[in-house]
Short mmCIF file of C-alpha atoms in Angstrom, two decimals:
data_model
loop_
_atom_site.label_atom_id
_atom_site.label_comp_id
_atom_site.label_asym_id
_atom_site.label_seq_id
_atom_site.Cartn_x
_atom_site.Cartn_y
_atom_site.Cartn_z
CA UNK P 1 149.35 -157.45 -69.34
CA UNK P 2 152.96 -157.77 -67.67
CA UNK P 3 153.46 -156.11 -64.72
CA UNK P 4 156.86 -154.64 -62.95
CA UNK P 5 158.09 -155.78 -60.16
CA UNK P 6 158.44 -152.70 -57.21
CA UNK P 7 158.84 -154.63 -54.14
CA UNK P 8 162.35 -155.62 -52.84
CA UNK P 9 160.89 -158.56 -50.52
CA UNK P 10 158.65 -160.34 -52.38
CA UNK P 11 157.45 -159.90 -56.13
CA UNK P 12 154.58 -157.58 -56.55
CA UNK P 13 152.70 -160.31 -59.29
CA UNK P 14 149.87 -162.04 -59.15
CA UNK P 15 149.15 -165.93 -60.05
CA UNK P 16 148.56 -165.28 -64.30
CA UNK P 17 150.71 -162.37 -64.76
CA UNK P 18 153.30 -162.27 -67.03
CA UNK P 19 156.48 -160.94 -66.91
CA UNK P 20 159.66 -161.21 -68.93
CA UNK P 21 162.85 -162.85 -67.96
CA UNK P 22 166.16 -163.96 -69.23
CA UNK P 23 164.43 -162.62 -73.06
CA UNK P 24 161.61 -164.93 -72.59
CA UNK P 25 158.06 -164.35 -71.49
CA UNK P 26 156.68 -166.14 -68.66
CA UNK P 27 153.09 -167.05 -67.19
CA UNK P 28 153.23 -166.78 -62.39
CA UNK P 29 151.80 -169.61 -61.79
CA UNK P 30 152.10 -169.85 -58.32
CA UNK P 31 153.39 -167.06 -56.47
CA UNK P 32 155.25 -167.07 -52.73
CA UNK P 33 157.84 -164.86 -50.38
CA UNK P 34 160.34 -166.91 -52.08
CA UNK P 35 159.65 -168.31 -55.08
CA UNK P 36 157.52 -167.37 -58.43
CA UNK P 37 157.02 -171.08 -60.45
CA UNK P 38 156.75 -169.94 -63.99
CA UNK P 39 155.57 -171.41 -67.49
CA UNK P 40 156.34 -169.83 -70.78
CA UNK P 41 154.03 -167.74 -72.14
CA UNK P 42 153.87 -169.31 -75.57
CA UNK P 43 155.99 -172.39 -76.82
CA UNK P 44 159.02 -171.58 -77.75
CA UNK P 45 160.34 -173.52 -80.49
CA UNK P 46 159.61 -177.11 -81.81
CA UNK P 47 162.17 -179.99 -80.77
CA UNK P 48 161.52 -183.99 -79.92
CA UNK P 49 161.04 -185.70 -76.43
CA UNK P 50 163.60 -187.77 -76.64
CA UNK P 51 165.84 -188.43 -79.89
CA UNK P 52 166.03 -191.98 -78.89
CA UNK P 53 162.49 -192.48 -78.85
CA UNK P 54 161.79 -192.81 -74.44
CA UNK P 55 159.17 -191.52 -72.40
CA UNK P 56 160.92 -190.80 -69.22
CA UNK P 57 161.89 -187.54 -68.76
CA UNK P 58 164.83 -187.50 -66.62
CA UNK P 59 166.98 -188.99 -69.27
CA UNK P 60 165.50 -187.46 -72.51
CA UNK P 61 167.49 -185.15 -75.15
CA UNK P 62 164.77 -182.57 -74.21
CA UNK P 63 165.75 -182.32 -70.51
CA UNK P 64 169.23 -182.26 -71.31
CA UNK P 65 168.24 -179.18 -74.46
CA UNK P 66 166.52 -177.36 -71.42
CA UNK P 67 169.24 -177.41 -68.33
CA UNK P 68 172.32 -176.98 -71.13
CA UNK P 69 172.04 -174.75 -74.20
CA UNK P 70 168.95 -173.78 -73.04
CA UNK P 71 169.48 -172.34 -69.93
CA UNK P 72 173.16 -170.88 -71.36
CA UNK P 73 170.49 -168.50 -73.60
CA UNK P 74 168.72 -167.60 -70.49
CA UNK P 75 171.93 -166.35 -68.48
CA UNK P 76 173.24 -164.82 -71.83
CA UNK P 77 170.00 -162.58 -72.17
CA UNK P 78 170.47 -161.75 -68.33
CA UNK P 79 168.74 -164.44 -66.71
CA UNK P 80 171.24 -165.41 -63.19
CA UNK P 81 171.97 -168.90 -63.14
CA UNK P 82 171.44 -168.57 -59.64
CA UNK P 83 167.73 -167.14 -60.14
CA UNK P 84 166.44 -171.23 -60.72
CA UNK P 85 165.67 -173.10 -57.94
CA UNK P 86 165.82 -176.90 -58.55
CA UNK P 87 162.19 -178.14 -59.71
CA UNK P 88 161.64 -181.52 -57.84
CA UNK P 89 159.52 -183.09 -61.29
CA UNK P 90 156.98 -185.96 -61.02
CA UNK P 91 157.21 -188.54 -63.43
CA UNK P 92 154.27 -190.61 -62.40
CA UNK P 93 152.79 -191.62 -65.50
CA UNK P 94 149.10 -190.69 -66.76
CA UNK P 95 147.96 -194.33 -65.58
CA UNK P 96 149.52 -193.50 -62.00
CA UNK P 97 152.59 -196.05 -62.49
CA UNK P 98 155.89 -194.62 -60.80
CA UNK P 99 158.59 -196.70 -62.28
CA UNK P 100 160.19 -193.64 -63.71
CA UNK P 101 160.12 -192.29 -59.50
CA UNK P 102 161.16 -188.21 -59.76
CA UNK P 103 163.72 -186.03 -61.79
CA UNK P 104 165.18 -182.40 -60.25
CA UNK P 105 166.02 -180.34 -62.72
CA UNK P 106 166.52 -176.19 -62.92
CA UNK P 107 164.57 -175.91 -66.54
CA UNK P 108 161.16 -178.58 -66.93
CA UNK P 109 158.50 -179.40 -68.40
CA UNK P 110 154.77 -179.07 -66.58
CA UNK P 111 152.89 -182.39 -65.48
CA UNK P 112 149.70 -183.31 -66.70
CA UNK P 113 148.94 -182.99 -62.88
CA UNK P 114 150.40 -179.53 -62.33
CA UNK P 115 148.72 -178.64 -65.81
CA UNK P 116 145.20 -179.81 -64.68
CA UNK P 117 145.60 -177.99 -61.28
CA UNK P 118 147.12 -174.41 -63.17
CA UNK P 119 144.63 -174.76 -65.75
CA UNK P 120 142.09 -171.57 -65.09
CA UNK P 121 145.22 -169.63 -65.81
CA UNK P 122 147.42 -171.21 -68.66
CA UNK P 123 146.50 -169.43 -71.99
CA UNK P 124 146.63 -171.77 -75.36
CA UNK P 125 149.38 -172.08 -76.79
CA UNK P 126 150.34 -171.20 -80.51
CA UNK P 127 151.62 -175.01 -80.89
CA UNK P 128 150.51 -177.86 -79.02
CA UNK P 129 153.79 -178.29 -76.17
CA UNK P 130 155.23 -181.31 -74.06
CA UNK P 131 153.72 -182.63 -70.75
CA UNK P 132 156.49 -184.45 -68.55
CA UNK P 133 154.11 -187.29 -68.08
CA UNK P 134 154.39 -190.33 -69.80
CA UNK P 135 151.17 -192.12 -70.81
CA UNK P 136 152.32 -194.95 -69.58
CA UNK P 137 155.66 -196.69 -68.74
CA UNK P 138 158.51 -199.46 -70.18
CA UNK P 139 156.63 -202.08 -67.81
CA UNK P 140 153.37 -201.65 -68.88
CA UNK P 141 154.51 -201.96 -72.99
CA UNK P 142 154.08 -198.13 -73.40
CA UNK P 143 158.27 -196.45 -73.53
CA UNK P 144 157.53 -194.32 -76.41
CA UNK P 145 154.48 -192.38 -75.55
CA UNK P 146 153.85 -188.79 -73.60
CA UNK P 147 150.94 -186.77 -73.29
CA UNK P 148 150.75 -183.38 -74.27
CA UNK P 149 148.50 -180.26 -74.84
CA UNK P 150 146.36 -179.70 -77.83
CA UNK P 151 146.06 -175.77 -79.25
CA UNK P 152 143.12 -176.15 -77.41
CA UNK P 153 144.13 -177.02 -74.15
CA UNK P 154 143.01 -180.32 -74.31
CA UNK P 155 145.57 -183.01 -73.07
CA UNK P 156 146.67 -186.18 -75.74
CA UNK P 157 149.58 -188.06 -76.58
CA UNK P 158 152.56 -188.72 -78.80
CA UNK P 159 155.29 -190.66 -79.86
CA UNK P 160 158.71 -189.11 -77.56
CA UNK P 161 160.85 -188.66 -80.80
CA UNK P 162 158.24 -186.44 -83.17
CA UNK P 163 160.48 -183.60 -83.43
CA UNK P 164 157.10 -180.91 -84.63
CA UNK P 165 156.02 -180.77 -81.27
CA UNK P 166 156.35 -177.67 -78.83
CA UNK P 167 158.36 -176.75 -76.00
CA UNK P 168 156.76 -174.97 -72.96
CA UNK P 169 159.66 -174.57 -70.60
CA UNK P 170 159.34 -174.53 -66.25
CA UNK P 171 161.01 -173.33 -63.95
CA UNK P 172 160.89 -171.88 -60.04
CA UNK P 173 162.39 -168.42 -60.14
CA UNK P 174 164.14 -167.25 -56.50
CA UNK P 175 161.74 -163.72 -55.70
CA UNK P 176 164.77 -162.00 -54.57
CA UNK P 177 166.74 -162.64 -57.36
CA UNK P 178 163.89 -162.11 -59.90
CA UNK P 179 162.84 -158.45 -58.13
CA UNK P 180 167.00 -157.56 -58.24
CA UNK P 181 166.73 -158.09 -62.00
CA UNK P 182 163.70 -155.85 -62.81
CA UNK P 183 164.32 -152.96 -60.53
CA UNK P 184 168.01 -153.42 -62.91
CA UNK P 185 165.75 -153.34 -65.56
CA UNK P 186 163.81 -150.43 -64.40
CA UNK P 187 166.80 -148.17 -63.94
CA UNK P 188 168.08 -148.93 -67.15
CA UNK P 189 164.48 -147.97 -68.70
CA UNK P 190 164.14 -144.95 -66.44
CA UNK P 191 167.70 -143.73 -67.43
CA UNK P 192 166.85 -144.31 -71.52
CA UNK P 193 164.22 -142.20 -70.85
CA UNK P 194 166.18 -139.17 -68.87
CA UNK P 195 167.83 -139.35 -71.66
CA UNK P 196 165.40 -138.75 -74.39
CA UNK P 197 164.38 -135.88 -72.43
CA UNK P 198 167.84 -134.26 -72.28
CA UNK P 199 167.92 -135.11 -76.18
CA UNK P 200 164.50 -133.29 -76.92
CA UNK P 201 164.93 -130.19 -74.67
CA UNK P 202 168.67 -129.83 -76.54
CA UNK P 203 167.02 -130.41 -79.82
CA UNK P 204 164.19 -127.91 -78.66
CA UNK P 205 161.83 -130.99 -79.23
CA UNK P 206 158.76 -131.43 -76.96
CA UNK P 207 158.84 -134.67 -75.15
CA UNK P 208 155.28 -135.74 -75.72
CA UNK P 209 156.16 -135.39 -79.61
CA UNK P 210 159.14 -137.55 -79.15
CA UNK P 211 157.26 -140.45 -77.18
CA UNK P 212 153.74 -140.32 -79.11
CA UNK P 213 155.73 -140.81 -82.86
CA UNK P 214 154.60 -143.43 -84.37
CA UNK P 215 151.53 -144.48 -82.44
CA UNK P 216 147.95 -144.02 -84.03
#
């Protein structure tokens, strides 16, 4: 169930809520006065890791998707550029090797860290989505490889340029900026509906007629 956002200090939404923003539908992962980290609901679309077939993250073709057209989309359908707050990403590898160090980025992917430690509240997925982790690194013979999640939430790997495979965007969402935009939404919804209310009484319509038509 997605819930509205009242408040005008901090965002009235629990850890597992979802809400929409910028057109897209978003699981709170962890909620605070300032911030609201956020997964996609479902996967989005299908794309590859990396077009030139690497593991690391902070210089794939999916990272670059994500914080360009991406995010562009997001603003577009009323999302505030200013809204993401810079996710600090870990790119310690599923073996625990750090050659690939840490990436900051306004649009992510979750780690198989954050992912184990969110888990009780991340609904499968219609796909099977991108982790950030690599299964290993360059070093240790594995640059082509990242984990991901299964349908059934269970994490596995693939090779970084298999374009079938799902995206699950991230991001941190600034609570001040994120309430702004619904109680903009909420005015716009609560003016449709004075609206359909001056329509009906001019058209000597009763309301209740007007907003039960078409539901069983």
């Amino acid at each position: 169930m997605k819930k509205e956002i009242t408040t005008t200090t901090a965002p009235a939404i629990e850890a597992g809520a979802k809400f929409t923003f910028g057109g897209i539908d978003w699981i709170a992962l962890e909620v605070a006065p300032d911030y609201v980290l956020s997964l996609a609901a479902d996967v989005i679309e299908q794309r590859a890791f990396d077009t030139k077939e690497k593991n690391d993250f902070a210089s794939s073709s999916l990272r670059a998707y994500l914080n360009g057209e991406f995010l562009k989309r997001l603003v577009k359908a009323g999302a505030p550029e200013a809204a993401f707050i810079p996710l600090n990403i870990d790119l310690t590898s599923d073996d625990g090797l750090k050659d690939y160090g840490t990436d900051t980025a306004k649009i992510g992917l979750i780690s198989c860290e954050q992912y184990r430690r969110f888990r009780s509240i991340i609904p499968n997925a219609s796909d099977w989505w991108w982790t950030c982790t690599p299964y290993s690194t360059e070093r240790n013979g594995y640059a082509r490889i990242v984990r991901y999640v299964s349908t059934d939430g269970t994490l596995l790997s693939n090779y970084a340029y298999h374009g079938s495979s799902g995206v699950r965007p991230l991001c941190c969402l600034k609570s001040e900026i994120l309430v702004s935009a619904y109680d903009e939404e909420a005015k716009k919804r609560s003016d449709a509906l004075d609206m359909m209310k001056h329509l009906a009484a001019a058209f000597d319509v009763k309301p209740e007629e007007v907003f039960s038509e078409g539901r069983e």
